Coordinates of C-alpha atoms in Angstrom, one line a residue:
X1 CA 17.6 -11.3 13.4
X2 CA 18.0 -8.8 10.3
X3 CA 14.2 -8.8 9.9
X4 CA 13.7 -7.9 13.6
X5 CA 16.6 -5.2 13.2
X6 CA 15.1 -3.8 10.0
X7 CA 11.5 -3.7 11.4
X8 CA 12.8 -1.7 14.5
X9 CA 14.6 0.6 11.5
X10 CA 11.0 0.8 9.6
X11 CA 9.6 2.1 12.3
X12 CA 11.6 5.4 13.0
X13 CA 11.3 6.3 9.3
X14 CA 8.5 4.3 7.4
X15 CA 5.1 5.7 7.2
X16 CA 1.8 4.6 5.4
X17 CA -1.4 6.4 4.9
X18 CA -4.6 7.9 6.9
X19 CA -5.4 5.7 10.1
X20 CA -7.6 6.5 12.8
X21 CA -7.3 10.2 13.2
X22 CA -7.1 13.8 11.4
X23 CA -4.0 15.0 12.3
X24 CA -5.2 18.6 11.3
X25 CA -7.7 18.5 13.3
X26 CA -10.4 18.0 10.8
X27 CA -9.7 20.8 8.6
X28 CA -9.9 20.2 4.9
X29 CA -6.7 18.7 3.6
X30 CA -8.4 16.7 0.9
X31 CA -6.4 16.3 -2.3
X32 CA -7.8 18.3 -5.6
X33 CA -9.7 15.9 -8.4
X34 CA -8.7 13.0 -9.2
X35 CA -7.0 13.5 -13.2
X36 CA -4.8 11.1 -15.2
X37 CA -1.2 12.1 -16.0
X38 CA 1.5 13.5 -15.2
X39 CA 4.8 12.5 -12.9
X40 CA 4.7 12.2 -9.5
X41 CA 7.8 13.2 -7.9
X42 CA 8.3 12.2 -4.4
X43 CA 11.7 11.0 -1.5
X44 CA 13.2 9.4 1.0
X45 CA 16.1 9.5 3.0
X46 CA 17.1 5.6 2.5
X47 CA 18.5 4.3 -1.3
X48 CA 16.2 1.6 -2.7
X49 CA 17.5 -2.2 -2.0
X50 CA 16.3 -3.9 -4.5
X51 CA 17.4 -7.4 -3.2
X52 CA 15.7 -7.0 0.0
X53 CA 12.0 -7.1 -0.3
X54 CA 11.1 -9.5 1.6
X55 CA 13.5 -8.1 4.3
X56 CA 11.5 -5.1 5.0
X57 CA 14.0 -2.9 4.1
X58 CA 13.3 0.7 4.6
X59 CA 14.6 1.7 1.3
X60 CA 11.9 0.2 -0.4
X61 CA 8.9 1.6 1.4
X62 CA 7.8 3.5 -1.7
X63 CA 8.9 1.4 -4.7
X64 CA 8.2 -2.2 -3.6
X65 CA 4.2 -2.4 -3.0
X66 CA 4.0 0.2 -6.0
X67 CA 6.3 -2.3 -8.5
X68 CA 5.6 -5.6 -6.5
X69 CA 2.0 -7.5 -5.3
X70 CA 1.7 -9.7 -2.2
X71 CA -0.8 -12.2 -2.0
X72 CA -3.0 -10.1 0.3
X73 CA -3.0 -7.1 2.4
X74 CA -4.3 -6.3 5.8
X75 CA -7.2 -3.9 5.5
X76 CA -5.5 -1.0 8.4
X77 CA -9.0 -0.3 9.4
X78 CA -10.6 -3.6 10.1
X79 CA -7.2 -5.5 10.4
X80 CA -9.1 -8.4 8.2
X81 CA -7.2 -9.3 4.5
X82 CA -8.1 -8.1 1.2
X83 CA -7.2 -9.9 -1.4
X84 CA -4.8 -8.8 -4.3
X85 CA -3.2 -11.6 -5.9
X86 CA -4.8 -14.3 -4.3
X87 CA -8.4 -14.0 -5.6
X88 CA -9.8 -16.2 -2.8
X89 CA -8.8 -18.4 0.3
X90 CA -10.5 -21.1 3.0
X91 CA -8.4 -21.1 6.0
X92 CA -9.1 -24.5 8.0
X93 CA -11.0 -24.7 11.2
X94 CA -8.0 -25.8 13.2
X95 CA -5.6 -22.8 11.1
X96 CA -3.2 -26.2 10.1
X97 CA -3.7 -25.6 6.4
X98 CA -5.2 -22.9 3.3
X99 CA -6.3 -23.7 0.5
X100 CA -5.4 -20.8 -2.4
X101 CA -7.2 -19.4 -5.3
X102 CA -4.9 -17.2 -7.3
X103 CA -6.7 -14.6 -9.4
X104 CA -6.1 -15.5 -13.6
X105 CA -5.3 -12.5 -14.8
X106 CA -1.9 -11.2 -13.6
X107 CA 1.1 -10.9 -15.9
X108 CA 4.6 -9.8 -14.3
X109 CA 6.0 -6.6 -16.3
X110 CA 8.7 -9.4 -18.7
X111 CA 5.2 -10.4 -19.7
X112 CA 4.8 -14.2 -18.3
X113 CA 1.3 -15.1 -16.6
X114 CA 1.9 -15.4 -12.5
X115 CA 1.2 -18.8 -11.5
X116 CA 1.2 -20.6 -8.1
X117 CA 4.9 -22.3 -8.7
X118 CA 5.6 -18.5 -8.4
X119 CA 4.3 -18.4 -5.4
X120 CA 5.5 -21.5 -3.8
X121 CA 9.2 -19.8 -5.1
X122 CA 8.8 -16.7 -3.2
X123 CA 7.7 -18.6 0.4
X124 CA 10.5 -21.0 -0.1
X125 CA 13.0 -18.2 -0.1
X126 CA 11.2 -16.3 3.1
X127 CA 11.9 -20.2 4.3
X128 CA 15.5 -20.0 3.7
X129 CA 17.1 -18.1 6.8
X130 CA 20.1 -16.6 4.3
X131 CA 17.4 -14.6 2.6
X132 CA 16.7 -12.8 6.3
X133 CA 12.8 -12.4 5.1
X134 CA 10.6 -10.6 8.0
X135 CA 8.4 -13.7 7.8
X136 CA 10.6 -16.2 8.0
X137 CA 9.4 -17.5 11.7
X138 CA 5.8 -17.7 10.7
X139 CA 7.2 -19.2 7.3
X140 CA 8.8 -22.1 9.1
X141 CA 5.8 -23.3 10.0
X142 CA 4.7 -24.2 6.7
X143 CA 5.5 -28.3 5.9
X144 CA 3.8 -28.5 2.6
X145 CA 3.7 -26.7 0.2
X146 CA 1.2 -28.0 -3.4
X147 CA 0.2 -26.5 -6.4
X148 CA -2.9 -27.6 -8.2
X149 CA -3.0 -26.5 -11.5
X150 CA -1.2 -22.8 -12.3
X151 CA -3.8 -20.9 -10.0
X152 CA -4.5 -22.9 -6.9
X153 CA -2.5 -24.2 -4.1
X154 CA -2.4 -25.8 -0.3
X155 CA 0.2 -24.8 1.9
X156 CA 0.2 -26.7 4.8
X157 CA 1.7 -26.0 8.9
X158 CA 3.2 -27.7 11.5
X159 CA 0.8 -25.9 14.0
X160 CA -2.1 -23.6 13.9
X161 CA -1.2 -20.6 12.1
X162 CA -4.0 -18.3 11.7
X163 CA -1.4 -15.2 11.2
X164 CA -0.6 -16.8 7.9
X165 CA -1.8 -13.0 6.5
X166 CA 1.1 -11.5 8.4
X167 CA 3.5 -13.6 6.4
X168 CA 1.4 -12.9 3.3
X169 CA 1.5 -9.1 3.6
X170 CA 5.3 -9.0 3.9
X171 CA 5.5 -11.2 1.0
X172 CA 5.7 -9.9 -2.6
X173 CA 6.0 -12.0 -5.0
X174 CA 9.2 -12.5 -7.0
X175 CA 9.8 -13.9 -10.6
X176 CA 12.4 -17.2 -10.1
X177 CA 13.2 -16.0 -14.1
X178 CA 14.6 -13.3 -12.8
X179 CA 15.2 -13.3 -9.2
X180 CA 19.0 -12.9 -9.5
X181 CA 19.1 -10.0 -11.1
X182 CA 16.8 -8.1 -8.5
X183 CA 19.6 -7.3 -6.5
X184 CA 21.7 -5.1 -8.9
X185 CA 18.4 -2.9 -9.9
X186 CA 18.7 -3.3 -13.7
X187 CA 15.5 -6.2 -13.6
X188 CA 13.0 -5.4 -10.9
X189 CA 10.1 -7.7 -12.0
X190 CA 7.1 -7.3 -10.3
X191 CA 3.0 -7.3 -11.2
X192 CA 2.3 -4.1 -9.6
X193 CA 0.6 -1.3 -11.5
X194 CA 4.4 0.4 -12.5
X195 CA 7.4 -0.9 -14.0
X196 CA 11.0 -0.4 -12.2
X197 CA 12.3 1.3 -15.0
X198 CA 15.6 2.2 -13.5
X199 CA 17.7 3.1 -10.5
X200 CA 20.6 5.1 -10.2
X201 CA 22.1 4.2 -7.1
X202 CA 22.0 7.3 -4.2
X203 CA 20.1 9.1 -7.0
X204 CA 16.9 7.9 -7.9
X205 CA 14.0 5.4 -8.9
X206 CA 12.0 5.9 -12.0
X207 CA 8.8 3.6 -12.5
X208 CA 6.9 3.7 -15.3
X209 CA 2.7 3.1 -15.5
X210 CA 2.8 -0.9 -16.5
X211 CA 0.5 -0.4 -19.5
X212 CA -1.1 -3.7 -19.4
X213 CA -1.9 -3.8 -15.7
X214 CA -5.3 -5.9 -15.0
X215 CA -7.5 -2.2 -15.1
X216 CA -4.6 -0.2 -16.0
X217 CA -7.3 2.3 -16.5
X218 CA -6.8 2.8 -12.9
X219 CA -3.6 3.8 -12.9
X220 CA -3.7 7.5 -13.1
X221 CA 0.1 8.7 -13.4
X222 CA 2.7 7.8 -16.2
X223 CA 5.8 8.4 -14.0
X224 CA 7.4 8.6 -11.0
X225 CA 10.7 9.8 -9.8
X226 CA 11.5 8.8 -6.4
X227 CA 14.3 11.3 -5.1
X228 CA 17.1 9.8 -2.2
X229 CA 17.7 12.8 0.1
X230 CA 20.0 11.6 3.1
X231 CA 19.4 14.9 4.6
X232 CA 15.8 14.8 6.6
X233 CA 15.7 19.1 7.0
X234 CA 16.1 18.9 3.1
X235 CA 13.3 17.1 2.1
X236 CA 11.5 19.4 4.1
X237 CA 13.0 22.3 1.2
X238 CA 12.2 20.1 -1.1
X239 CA 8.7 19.6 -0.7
X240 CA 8.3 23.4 0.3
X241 CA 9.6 24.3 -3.0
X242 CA 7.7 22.3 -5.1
X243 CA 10.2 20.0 -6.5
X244 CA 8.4 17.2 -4.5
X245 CA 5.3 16.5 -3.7
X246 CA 5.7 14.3 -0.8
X247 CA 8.8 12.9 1.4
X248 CA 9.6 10.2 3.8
X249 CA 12.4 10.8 6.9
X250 CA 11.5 14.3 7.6
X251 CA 11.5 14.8 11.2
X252 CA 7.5 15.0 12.9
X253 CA 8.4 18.0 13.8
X254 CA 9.5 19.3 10.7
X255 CA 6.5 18.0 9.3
X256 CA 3.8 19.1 11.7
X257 CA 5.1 23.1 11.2
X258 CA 5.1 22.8 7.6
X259 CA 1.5 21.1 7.6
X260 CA 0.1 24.0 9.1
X261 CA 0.8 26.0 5.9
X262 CA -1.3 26.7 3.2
X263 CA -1.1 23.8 0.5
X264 CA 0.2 20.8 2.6
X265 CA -1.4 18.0 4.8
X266 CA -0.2 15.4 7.0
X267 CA 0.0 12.0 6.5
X268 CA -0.7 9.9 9.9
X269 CA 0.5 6.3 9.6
X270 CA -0.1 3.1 11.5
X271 CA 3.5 3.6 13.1
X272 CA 5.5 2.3 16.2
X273 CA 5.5 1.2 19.9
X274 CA 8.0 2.8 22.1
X275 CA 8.7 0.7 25.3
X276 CA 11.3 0.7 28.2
X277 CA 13.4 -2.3 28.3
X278 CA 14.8 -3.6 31.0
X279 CA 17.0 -6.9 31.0
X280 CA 15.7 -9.0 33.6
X281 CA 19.0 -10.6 34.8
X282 CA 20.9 -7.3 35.5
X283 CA 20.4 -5.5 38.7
X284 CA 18.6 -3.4 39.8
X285 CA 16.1 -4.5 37.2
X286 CA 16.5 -8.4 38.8
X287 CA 13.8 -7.6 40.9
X288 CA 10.4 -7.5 39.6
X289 CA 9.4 -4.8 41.9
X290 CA 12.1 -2.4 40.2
X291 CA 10.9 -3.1 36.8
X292 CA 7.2 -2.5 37.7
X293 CA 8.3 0.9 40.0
X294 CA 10.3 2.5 36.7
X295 CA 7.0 2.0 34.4
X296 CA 4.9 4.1 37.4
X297 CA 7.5 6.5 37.7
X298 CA 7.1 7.4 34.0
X299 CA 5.0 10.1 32.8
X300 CA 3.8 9.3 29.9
X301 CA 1.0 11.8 29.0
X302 CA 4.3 14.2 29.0
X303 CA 5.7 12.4 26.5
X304 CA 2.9 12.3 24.1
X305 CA 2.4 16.3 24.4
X306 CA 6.4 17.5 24.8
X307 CA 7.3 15.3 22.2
X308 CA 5.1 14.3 19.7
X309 CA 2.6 17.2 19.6
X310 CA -0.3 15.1 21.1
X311 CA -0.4 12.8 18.0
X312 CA 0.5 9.9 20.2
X313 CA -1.2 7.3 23.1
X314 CA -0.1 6.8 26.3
X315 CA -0.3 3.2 27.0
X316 CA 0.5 0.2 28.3
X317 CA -0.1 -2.4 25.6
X318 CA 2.2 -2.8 22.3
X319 CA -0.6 -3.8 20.0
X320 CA -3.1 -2.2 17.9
X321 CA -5.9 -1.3 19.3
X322 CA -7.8 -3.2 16.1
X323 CA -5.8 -6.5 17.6
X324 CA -8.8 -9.5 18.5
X325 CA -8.7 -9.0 22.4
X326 CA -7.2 -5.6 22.9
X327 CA -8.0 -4.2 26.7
X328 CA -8.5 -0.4 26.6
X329 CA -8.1 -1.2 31.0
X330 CA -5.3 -3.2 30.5
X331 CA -3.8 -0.4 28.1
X332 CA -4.0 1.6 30.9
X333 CA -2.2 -0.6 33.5
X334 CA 0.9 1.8 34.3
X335 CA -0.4 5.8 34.7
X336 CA 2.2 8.3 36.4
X337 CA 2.0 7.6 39.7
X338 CA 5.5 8.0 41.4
X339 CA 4.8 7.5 44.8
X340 CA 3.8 4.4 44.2
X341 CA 7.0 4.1 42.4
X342 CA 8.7 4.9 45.7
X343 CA 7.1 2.4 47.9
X344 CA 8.0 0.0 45.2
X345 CA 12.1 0.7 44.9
X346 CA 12.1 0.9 49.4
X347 CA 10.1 -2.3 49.2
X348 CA 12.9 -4.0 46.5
X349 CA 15.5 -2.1 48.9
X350 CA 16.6 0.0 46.0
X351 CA 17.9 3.3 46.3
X352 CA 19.6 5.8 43.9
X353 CA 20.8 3.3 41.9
X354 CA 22.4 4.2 38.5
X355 CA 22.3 2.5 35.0
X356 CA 22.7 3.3 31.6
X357 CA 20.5 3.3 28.9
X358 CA 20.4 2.7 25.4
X359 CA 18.5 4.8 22.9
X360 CA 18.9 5.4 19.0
X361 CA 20.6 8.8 18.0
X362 CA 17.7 10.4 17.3
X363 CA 15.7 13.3 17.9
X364 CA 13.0 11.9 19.0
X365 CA 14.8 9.2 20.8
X366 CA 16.6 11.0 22.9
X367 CA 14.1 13.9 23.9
X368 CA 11.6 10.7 25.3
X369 CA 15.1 9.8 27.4
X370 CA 15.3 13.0 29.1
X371 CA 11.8 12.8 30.3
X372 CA 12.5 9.7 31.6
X373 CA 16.0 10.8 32.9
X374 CA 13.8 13.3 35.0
X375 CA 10.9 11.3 36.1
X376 CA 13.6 8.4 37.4
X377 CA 15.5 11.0 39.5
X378 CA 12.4 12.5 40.9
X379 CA 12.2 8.7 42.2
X380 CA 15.7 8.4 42.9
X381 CA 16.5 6.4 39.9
X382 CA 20.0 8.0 38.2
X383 CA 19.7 7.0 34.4
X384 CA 22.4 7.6 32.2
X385 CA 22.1 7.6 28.3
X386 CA 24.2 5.5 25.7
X387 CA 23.3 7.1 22.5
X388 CA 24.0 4.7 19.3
X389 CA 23.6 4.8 15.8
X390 CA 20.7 2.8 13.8
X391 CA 23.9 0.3 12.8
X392 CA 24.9 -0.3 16.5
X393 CA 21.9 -0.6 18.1
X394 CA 20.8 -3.4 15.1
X395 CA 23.7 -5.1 15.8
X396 CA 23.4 -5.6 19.3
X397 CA 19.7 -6.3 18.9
X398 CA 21.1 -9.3 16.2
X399 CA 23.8 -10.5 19.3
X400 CA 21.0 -10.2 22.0
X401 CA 23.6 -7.8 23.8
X402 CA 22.7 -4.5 24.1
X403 CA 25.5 -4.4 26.8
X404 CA 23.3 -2.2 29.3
X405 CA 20.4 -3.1 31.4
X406 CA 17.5 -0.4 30.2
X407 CA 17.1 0.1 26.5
X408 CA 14.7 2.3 25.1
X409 CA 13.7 0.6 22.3
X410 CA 11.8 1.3 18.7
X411 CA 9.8 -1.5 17.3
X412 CA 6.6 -1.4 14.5
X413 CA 3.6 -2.5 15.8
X414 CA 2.1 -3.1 12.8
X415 CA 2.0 -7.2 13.4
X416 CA -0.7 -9.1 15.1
X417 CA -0.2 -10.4 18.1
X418 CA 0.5 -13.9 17.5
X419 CA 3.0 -13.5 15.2
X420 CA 4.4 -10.0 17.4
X421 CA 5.1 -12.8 20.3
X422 CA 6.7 -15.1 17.6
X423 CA 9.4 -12.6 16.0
X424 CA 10.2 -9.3 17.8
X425 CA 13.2 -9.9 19.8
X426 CA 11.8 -8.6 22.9
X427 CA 8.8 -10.8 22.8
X428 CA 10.1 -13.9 21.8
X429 CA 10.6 -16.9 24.2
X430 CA 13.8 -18.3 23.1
X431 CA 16.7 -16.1 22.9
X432 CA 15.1 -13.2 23.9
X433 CA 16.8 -9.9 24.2
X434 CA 15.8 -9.2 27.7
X435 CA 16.7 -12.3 28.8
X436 CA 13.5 -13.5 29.9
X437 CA 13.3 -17.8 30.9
X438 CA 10.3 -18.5 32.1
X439 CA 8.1 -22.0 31.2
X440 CA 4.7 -19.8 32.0
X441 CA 5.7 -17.2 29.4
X442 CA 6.7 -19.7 26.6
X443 CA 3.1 -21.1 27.6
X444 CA 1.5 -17.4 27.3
X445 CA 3.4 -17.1 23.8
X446 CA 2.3 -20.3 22.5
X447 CA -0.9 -20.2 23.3
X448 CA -1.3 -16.3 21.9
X449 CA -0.2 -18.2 18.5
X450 CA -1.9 -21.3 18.4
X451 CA -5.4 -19.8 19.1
X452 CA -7.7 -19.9 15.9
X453 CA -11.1 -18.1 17.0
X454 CA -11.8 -14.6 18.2
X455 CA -12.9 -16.3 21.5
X456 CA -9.5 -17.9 22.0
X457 CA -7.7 -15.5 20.6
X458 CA -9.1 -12.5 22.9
X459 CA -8.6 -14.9 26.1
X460 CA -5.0 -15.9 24.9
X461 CA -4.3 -12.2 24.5
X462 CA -5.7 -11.0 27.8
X463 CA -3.8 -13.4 29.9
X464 CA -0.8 -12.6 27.6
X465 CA -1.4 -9.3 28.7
X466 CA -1.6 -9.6 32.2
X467 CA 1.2 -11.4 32.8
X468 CA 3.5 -9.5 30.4
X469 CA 2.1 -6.3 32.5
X470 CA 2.9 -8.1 36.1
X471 CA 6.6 -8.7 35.1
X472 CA 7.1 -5.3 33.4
X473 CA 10.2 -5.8 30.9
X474 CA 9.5 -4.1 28.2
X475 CA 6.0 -2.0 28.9
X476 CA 5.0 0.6 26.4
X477 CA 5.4 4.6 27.4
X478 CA 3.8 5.6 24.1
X479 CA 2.3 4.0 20.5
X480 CA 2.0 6.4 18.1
X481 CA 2.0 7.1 14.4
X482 CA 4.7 7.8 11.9
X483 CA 3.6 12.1 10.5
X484 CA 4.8 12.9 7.2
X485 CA 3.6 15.8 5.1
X486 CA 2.5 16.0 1.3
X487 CA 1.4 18.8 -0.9
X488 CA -2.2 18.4 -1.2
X489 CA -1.7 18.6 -4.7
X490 CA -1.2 15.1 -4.4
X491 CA -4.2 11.8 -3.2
X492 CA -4.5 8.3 -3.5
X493 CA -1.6 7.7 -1.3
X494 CA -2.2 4.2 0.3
X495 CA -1.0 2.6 3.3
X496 CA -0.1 -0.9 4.2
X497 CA -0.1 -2.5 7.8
X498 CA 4.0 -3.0 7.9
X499 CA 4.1 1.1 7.2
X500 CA 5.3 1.0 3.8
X501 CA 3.0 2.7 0.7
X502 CA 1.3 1.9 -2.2
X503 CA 1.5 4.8 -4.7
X504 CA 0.2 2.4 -7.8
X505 CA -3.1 4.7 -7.6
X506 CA -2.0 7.9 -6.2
X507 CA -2.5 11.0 -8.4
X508 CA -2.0 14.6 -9.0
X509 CA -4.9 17.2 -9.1
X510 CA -2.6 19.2 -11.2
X511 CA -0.4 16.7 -13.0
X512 CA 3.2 17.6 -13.3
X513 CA 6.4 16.8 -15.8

């Protein structure tokens, strides 16, 4: 439950590097030469957590893949791993076991080789439910784990589990040595190009270049300083001064107008679904016909332009469009089309029928809800809002009880499919947050996870798909990426799939400090 919680907090304020499109509309925003030295000095609006990284915890998204190495990553391109750690891999025909290959050169900054009981360490504790890992449900699966020698291992699963690389990329692996003392900051050690050198809580992070990195020749900055700024419109200052180079919890907005000033870029990340929830044993939304009339009565091609600027999609699938069986038609199952909404509610009986709905206290957040306020009315649909803070809405999330029957809800998409269907609380079978009980949807979820080859994969999906669209609980109104901005005095920034950033390699064209 924390894991789902802090994904759906990941995705209002994480970000991760260049996907699919130029947000500046292909004008030159290219960082200067690449040149050694120098500190970096960058911020966010969350403190560091230093005992949570395997929870995904947003206060980490620019320390922990910069100090700490996973296994592998997902390429955010081709959606295919690469390794890092892991040097090679055979995944089984039927997906029920991998066999490990570690790579032989990789110290951890105390100076001990990594080996694979290090490894087998770190998945036990994503195992253990007290640690509240994001990859604790595809973690469970594993029955065996074996090393064979200090770089090779065999894990082992209960069923197919070719989404093993989801669980790898959220991952990093920790040093048993020292793994109590990563809580309190003083011992953060990882194998990542930079050190944790220290942490002053609220204050900052200072890493250091690990000097004896793999090809620390690669490593192209001494320092850097990461800055905690609570206040988003500040880091905005702050980057606009100079005293930054980059910042994470800005507001899109804020970001878009300062991108369109000399000297800065944005950064357009893998980002978030945004879908309207509707818990199927509360009335109105009971009826199937209600659910499917609210997601036609929603103009979601508003959306994407009043509120995000055009730098979103409207659609009607949660999942990457890079996901094995994605339907572009599917996508676009639900357009506007409120009359049809209208024959829907008089078919159901329905009529001006009033509910609340829960949305986060954002800005964002709550200018999607007044579009959907108005697009409800015009279909005589009387939605009232329940704004909460990131802490309440987690918590009911964590209790399944978000206490009213719509819920506007914020959720990464950065998983695949098959292990989406297996985690996020709105997907899941068992205990699911909208309440849904239905044998021929546990059968849809299970089969999305168990299949092993494209071809079963893209027909799992697509019946997934078309079912999840029929019963309408919690259909997409937009996906879109995370926008930060960045001086373009500052490359090499480097995404990964969960939204958090690499800066091991990142440099200044006019080092700093």
């Amino acid at each position: 439950m924390a894991a789902a919680a802090g994904m759906a907090l990941l995705s209002t304020a994480a970000c991760s590097a260049a996907t699919d499109s130029d947000p500046n509309g292909g004008k030159d925003t290219a960082a200067g030469p690449v040149r050694d030295g120098g500190t970096l000095t960058v911020a966010q609006t969350s403190d560091a957590d230093p005992g949570s990284f395997l929870k995904t915890s947003v206060g980490n998204i620019l320390s922990e893949y910069t100090v700490l190495e996973t296994l592998t990553l997902m390429d955010t391109k081709t959606g295919k791993p690469k390794g890092v750690l892991a040097k090679s891999w055979k995944l089984a025909p039927d997906a029920k076991s991998i066999d490990i290959t570690l790579r032989d050169d990789v110290t951890f900054h105390s100076g001990r080789k990594l080996t694979a009981r290090d490894v087998i360490f770190t998945l036990k504790k994503v195992q253990d439910p007290a640690t509240g890992a994001g990859g604790q449900a595809i973690a469970e699966q594993i029955t065996s784990m074996k090393a064979k020698g200090d770089h090779e291992l065999k894990l082992t699963f209960s069923k197919p589990t070719p989404n093993v690389f989801d669980l790898f990329e959220m991952a990093p692996i920790l040093n048993p040595a020292t793994y109590d003392d990563y809580a309190a900051g003083k011992v953060v050690d990882g194998t990542g190009r930079f050190a944790w050198k220290s942490w002053t809580p609220g204050g900052r992070i200072v890493l250091t270049k690990y000097a004896k990195y793999r090809d620390a020749e690669n490593t192209h900055l001494d320092k850097i300083n990461i800055q905690v700024i609570n206040d988003p419109t500040a880091i905005v200052s702050a980057i606009r001064s100079g005293r930054v180079q980059y910042g994470v919890g800005a507001a899109a907005l804020d970001a878009r107008s300062l991108s369109q000033q000399p000297g800065y870029a944005l950064l357009s990340s893998g980002g978030s679904a945004i879908p309207l929830s509707l818990d199927v044993t509360k009335a109105p939304f009971d009826k199937k016909e209600v659910r499917q009339a609210v997601q036609y009565a929603i103009d979601r091609r508003r959306i994407v332009q009043q509120v995000e600027g055009g730098h979103a999609d409207a659609t009607s699938l949660p999942w990457k469009k890079n996901a094995v069986g994605y339907d572009a038609a599917q996508a676009k199952h639900y357009g506007y089309q409120p009359d049809k909404a209208k024959k829907l509610l008089a078919k159901a009986g329905v009529k001006g029928a009033t509910f609340k709905v829960v949305t986060l206290n954002t800005p964002e957040a709550t200018s999607i809800f007044q579009i959907v306020k108005n697009n409800l009315a015009a279909v005589g649909l009387n939605a009232k809002p329940e704004v909460l803070s990131a802490t309440e809405y987690d918590g009911r999330i964590a209790k399944r009880d978000m206490g009213t029957p719509a819920v506007l809800m914020m959720n990464s998409n950065a998983l695949l499919p098959a292990s989406a269907v297996a985690s996020r609380p709105e997907f899941v079978p068992n205990d699911n947050l909208l309440h849904v009980k239905s044998p021929a949807y546990t059968k849809l979820v299970k089969n999305v996870t168990d299949a092993t080859t494209p071809a079963a994969q893209k027909k799992a999906l697509h019946a997934y798909n078309a079912y999840f669209l029929d019963q309408a609980f919690t259909v997409p109104l937009i996906t879109r990426p995370t926008l930060t901005v960045r001086s373009t005095s500052v490359g090499g920034i480097a995404p990964t799939q969960t939204g958090f950033l690499n800066l091991g390699q990142a440099w200044l064209s006019e080092p700093k400090g």
